mmCIF file of C-alpha atoms in Angstrom:
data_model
loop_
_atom_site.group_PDB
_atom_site.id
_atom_site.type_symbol
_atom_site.label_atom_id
_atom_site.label_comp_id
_atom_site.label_asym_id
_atom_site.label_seq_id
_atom_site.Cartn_x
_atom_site.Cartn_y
_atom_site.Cartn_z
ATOM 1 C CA UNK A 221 151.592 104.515 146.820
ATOM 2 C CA UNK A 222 151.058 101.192 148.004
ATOM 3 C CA UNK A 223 149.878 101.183 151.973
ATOM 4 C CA UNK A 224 151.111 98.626 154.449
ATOM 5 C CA UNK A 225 150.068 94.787 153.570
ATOM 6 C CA UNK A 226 149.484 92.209 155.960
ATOM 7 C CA UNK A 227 148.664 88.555 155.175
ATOM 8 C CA UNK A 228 146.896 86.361 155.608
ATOM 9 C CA UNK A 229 143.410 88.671 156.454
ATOM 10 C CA UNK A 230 141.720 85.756 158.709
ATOM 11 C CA UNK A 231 143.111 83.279 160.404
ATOM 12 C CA UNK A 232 141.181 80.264 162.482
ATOM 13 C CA UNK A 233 143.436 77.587 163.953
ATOM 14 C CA UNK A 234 142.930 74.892 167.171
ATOM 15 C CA UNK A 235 144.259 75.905 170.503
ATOM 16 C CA UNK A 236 148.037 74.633 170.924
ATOM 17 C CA UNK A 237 148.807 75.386 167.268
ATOM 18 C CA UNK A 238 151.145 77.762 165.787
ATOM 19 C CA UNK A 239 150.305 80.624 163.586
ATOM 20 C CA UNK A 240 152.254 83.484 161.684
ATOM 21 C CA UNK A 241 151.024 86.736 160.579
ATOM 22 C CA UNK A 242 153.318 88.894 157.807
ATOM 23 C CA UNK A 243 153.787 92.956 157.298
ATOM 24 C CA UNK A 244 154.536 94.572 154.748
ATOM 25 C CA UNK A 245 155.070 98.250 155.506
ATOM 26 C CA UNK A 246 155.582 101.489 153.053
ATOM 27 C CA UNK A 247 158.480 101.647 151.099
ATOM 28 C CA UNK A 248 161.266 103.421 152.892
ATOM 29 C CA UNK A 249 159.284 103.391 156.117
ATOM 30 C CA UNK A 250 161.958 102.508 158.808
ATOM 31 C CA UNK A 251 159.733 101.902 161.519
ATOM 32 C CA UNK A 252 157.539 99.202 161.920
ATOM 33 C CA UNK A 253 154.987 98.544 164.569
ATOM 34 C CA UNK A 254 153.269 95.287 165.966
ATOM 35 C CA UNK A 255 149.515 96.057 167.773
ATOM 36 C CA UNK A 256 146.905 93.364 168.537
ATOM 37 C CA UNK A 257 143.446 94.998 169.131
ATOM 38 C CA UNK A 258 141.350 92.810 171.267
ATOM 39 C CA UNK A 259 137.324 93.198 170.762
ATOM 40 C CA UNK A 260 135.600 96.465 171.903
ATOM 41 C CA UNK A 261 138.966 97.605 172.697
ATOM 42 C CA UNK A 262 141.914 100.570 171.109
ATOM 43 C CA UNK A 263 145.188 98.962 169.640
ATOM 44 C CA UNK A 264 148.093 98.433 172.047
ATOM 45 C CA UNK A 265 151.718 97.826 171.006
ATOM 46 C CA UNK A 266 153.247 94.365 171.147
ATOM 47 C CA UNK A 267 156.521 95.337 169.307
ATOM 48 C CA UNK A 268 158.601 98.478 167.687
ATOM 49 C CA UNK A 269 161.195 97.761 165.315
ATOM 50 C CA UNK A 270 163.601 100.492 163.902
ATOM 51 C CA UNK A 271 165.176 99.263 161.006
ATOM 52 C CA UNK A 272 165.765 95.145 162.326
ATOM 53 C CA UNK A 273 166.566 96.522 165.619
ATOM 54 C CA UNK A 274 163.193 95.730 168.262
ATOM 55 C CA UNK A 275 163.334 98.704 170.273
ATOM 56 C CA UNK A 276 160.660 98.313 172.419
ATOM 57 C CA UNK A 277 159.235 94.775 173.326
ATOM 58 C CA UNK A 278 157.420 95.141 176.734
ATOM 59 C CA UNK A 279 154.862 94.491 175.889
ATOM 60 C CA UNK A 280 155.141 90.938 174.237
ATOM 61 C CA UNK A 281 154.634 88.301 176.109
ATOM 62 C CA UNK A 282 157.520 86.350 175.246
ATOM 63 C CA UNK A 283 156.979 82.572 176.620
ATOM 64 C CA UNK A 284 154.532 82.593 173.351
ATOM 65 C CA UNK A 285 155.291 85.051 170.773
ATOM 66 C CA UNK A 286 158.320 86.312 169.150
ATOM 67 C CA UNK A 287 158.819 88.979 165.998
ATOM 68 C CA UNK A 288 161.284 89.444 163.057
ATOM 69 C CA UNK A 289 162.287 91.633 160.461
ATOM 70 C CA UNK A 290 165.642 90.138 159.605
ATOM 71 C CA UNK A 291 166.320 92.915 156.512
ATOM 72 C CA UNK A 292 164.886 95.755 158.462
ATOM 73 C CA UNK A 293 161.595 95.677 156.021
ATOM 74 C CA UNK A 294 159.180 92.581 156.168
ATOM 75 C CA UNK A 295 158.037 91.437 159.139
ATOM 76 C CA UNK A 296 156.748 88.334 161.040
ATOM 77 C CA UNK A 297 154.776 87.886 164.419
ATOM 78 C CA UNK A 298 154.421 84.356 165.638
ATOM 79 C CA UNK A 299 152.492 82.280 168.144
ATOM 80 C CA UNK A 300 153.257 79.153 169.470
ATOM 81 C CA UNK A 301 151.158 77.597 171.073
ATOM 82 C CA UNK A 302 148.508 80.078 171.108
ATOM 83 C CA UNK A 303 145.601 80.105 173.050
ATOM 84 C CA UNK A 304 142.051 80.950 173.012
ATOM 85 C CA UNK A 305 142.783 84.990 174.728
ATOM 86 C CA UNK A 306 144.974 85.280 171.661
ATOM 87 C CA UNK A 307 141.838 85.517 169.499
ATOM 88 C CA UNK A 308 142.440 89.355 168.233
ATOM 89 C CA UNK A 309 143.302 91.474 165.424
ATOM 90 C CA UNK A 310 146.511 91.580 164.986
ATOM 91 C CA UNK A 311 147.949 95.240 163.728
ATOM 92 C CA UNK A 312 150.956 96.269 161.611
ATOM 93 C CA UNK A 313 152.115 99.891 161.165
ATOM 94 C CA UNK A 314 154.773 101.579 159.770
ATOM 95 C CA UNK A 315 156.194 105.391 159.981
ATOM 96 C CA UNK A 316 159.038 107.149 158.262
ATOM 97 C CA UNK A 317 160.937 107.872 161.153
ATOM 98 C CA UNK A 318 160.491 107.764 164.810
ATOM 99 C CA UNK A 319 159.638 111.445 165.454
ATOM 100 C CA UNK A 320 158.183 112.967 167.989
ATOM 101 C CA UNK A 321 155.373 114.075 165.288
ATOM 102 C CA UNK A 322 155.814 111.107 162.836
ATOM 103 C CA UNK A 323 152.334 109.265 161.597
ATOM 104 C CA UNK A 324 151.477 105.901 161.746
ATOM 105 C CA UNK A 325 149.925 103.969 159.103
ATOM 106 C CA UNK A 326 148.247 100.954 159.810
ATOM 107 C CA UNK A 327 147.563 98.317 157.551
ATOM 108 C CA UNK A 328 144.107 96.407 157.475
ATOM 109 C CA UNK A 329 144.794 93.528 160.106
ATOM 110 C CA UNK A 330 144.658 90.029 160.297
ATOM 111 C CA UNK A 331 141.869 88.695 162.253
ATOM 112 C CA UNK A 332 143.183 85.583 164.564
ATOM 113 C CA UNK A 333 140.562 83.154 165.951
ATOM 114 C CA UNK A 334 141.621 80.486 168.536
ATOM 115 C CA UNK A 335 139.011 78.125 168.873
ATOM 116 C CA UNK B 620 150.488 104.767 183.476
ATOM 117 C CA UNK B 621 148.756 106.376 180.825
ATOM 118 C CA UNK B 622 145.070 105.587 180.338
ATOM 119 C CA UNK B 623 142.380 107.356 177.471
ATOM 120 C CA UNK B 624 138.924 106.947 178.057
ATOM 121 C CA UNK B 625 135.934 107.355 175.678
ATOM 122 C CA UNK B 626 132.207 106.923 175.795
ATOM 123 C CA UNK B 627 131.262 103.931 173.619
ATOM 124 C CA UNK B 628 128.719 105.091 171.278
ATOM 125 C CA UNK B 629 127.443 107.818 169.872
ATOM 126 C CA UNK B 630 124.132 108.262 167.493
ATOM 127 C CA UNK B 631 123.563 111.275 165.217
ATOM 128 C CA UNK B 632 121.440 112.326 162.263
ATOM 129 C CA UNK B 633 122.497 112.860 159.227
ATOM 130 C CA UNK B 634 123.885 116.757 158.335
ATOM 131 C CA UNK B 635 123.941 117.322 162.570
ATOM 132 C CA UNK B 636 127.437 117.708 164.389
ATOM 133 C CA UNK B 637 128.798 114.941 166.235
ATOM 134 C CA UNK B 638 130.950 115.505 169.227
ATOM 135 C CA UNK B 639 133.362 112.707 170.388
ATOM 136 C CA UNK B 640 135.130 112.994 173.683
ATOM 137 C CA UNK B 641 138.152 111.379 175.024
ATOM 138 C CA UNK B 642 139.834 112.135 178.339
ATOM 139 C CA UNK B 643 143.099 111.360 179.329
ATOM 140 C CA UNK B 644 145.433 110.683 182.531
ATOM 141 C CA UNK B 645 149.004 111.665 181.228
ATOM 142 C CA UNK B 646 149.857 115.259 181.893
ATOM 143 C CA UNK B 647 152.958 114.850 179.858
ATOM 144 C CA UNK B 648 151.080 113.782 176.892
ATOM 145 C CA UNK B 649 152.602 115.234 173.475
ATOM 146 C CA UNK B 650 150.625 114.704 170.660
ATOM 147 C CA UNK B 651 147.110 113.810 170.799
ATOM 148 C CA UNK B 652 145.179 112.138 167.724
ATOM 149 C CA UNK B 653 142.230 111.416 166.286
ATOM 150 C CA UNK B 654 141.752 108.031 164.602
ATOM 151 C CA UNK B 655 138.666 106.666 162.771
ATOM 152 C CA UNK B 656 138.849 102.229 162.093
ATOM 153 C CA UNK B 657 135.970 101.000 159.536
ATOM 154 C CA UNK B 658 134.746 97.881 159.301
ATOM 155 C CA UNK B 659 137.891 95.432 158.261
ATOM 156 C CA UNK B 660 139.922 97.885 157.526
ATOM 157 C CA UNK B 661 143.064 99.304 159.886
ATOM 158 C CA UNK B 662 143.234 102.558 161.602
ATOM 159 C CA UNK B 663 143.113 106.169 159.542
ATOM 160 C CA UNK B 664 144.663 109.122 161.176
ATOM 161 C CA UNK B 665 142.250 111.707 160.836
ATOM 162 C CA UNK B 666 144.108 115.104 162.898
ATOM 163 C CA UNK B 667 146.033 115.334 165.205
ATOM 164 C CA UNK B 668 147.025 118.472 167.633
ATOM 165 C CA UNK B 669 149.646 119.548 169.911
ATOM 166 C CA UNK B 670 149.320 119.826 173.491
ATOM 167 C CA UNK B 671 150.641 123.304 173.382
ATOM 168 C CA UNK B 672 147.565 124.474 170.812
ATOM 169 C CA UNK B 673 143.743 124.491 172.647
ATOM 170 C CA UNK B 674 142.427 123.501 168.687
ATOM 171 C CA UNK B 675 142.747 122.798 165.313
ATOM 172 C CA UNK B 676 140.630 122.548 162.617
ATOM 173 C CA UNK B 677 140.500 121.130 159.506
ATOM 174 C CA UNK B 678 137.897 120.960 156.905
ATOM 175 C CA UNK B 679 134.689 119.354 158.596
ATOM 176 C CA UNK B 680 136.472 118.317 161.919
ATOM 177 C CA UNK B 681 137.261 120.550 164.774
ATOM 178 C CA UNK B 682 140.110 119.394 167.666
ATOM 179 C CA UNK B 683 139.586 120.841 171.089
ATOM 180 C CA UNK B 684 142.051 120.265 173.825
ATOM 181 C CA UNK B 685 141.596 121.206 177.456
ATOM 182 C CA UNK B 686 145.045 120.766 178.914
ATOM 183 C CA UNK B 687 143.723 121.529 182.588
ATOM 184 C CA UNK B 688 141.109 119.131 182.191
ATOM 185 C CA UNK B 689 143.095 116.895 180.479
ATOM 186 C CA UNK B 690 139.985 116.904 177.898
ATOM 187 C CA UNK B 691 139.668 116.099 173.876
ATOM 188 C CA UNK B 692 137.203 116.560 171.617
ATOM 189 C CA UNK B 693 136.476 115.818 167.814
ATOM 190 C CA UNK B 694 133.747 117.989 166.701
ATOM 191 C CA UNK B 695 132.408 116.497 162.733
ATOM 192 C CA UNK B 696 130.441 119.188 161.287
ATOM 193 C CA UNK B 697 127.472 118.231 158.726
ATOM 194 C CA UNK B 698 127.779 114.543 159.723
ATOM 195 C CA UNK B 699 127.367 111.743 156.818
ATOM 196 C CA UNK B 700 126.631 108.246 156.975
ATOM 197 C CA UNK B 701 130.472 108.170 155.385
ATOM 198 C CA UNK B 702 131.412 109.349 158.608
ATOM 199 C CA UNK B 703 130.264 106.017 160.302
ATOM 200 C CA UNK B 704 133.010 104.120 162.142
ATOM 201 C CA UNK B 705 135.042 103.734 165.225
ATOM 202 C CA UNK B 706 137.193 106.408 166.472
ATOM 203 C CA UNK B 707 140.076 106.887 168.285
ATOM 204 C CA UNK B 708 141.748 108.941 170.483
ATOM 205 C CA UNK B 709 145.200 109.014 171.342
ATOM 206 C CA UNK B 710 148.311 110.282 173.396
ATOM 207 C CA UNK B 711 151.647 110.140 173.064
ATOM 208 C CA UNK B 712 153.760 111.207 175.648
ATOM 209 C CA UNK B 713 157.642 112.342 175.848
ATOM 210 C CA UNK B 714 158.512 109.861 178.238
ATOM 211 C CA UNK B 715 157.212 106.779 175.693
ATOM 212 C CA UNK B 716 158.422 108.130 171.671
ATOM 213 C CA UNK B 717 156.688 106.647 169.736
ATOM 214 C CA UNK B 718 154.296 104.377 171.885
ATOM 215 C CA UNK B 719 150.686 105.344 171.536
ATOM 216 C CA UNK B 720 148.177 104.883 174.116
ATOM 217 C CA UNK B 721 144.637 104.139 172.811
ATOM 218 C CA UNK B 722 141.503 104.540 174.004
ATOM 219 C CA UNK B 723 138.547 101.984 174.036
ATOM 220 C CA UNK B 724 137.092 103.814 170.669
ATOM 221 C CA UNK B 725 133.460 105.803 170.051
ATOM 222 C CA UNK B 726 131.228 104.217 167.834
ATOM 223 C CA UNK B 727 129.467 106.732 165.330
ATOM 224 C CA UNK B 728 125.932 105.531 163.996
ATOM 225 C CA UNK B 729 124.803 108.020 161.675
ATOM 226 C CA UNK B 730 121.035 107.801 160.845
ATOM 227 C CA UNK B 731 118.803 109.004 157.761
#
């Protein structure tokens, strides 16, 4: 079984420019979770989709980013503008269902730098 | 709000038992996990345990949870230099689903 896929696995771009980062998750994994992991630290949630619904977007600092997963399956996160604190590893995860017991799988990142 | 703490490293040899601790803040926390991140590669669940059990164990690794103290431990018996990475601890609480609270992460160096 295929795990979850994110593109591209590096990214370095100029201050002020946009940038995009795409998830794949599991097949027939419902949820889908955004986390960026900043250096030294544990992941924290940006976004939770269930289905194409965002369920929970507290966290995301809107002025800047947005998220979309128009056919409740692939997903998007974009920047624009970022900045240089958005340097990060960016996280995508998927589950089967949101349960209180339900696992997580995370896919390998995509490493943003902001120079 | 919630908050997980962990030391930062952690250096053992080779066939020894390492013991990773994580406390936590939220005494409504659910579910509490292990994970363990390699180098460029995402996050592996490893265990995970219930905060009505005081500990699991599966294979090499042994969970201990302290409700009271609001205290976890991941015990990895006969430690390999496989066992190298980053891990995690986490919470999940009833009043946040599915949102997981991380901690900073434990390095593991295992030596020769």
């Amino acid at each position: 079984e295929a795990g979850v896929v994110q593109s591209p696995r590096y990214k370095i771009i100029e201050k002020k420019q946009p940038v995009a980062f795409w998830c794949n998750p599991i097949s027939g994994h419902n949820t889908l979770y955004w986390y960026r992991q900043n250096l030294g630290q544990g992941p924290e949630l940006l976004i939770r989709y269930e289905n194409e619904e965002a369920v929970d977007d507290s966290q995301l600092p809107k002025d800047r980013f947005s998220a979309e997963r128009l056919k409740g399956v692939d997903s998007t996160l974009k920047i624009q503008p970022a900045e240089l604190g958005d340097s990060a590893v960016y996280l995508c995860a998927s589950s089967l269902r949101r349960d209180w017991n339900n696992e997580q799988f995370f896919g390998p990142g995509t490493r943003l730098t902001v120079l | 709000g919630e908050d997980v703490e962990q030391s930062l490293f952690l250096s053992v040899r080779e066939g020894d038992s390492s013991v990773i601790n994580c406390t936590y803040t939220d005494s409504s926390s659910t579910y509490l996990y292990w994970y363990k991140q390699e180098p460029g590669a995402g996050l592996q669940l490893l265990t995970y345990i219930f905060s009505n059990m005081d500990m699991k164990q599966d294979q090499r690794l042994t969970v201990l949870l302290n409700k009271k103290d609001k205290h976890l431990s991941l015990r990895i018996a006969d430690t390999q230099t496989g066992d190298s990475a980053i891990y995690f601890c986490a919470e999940r609480n009833t009043g946040t689903a599915s949102k997981l609270t991380f901690g900073t992460g434990t390095r593991l160096q295992v030596t020769l």
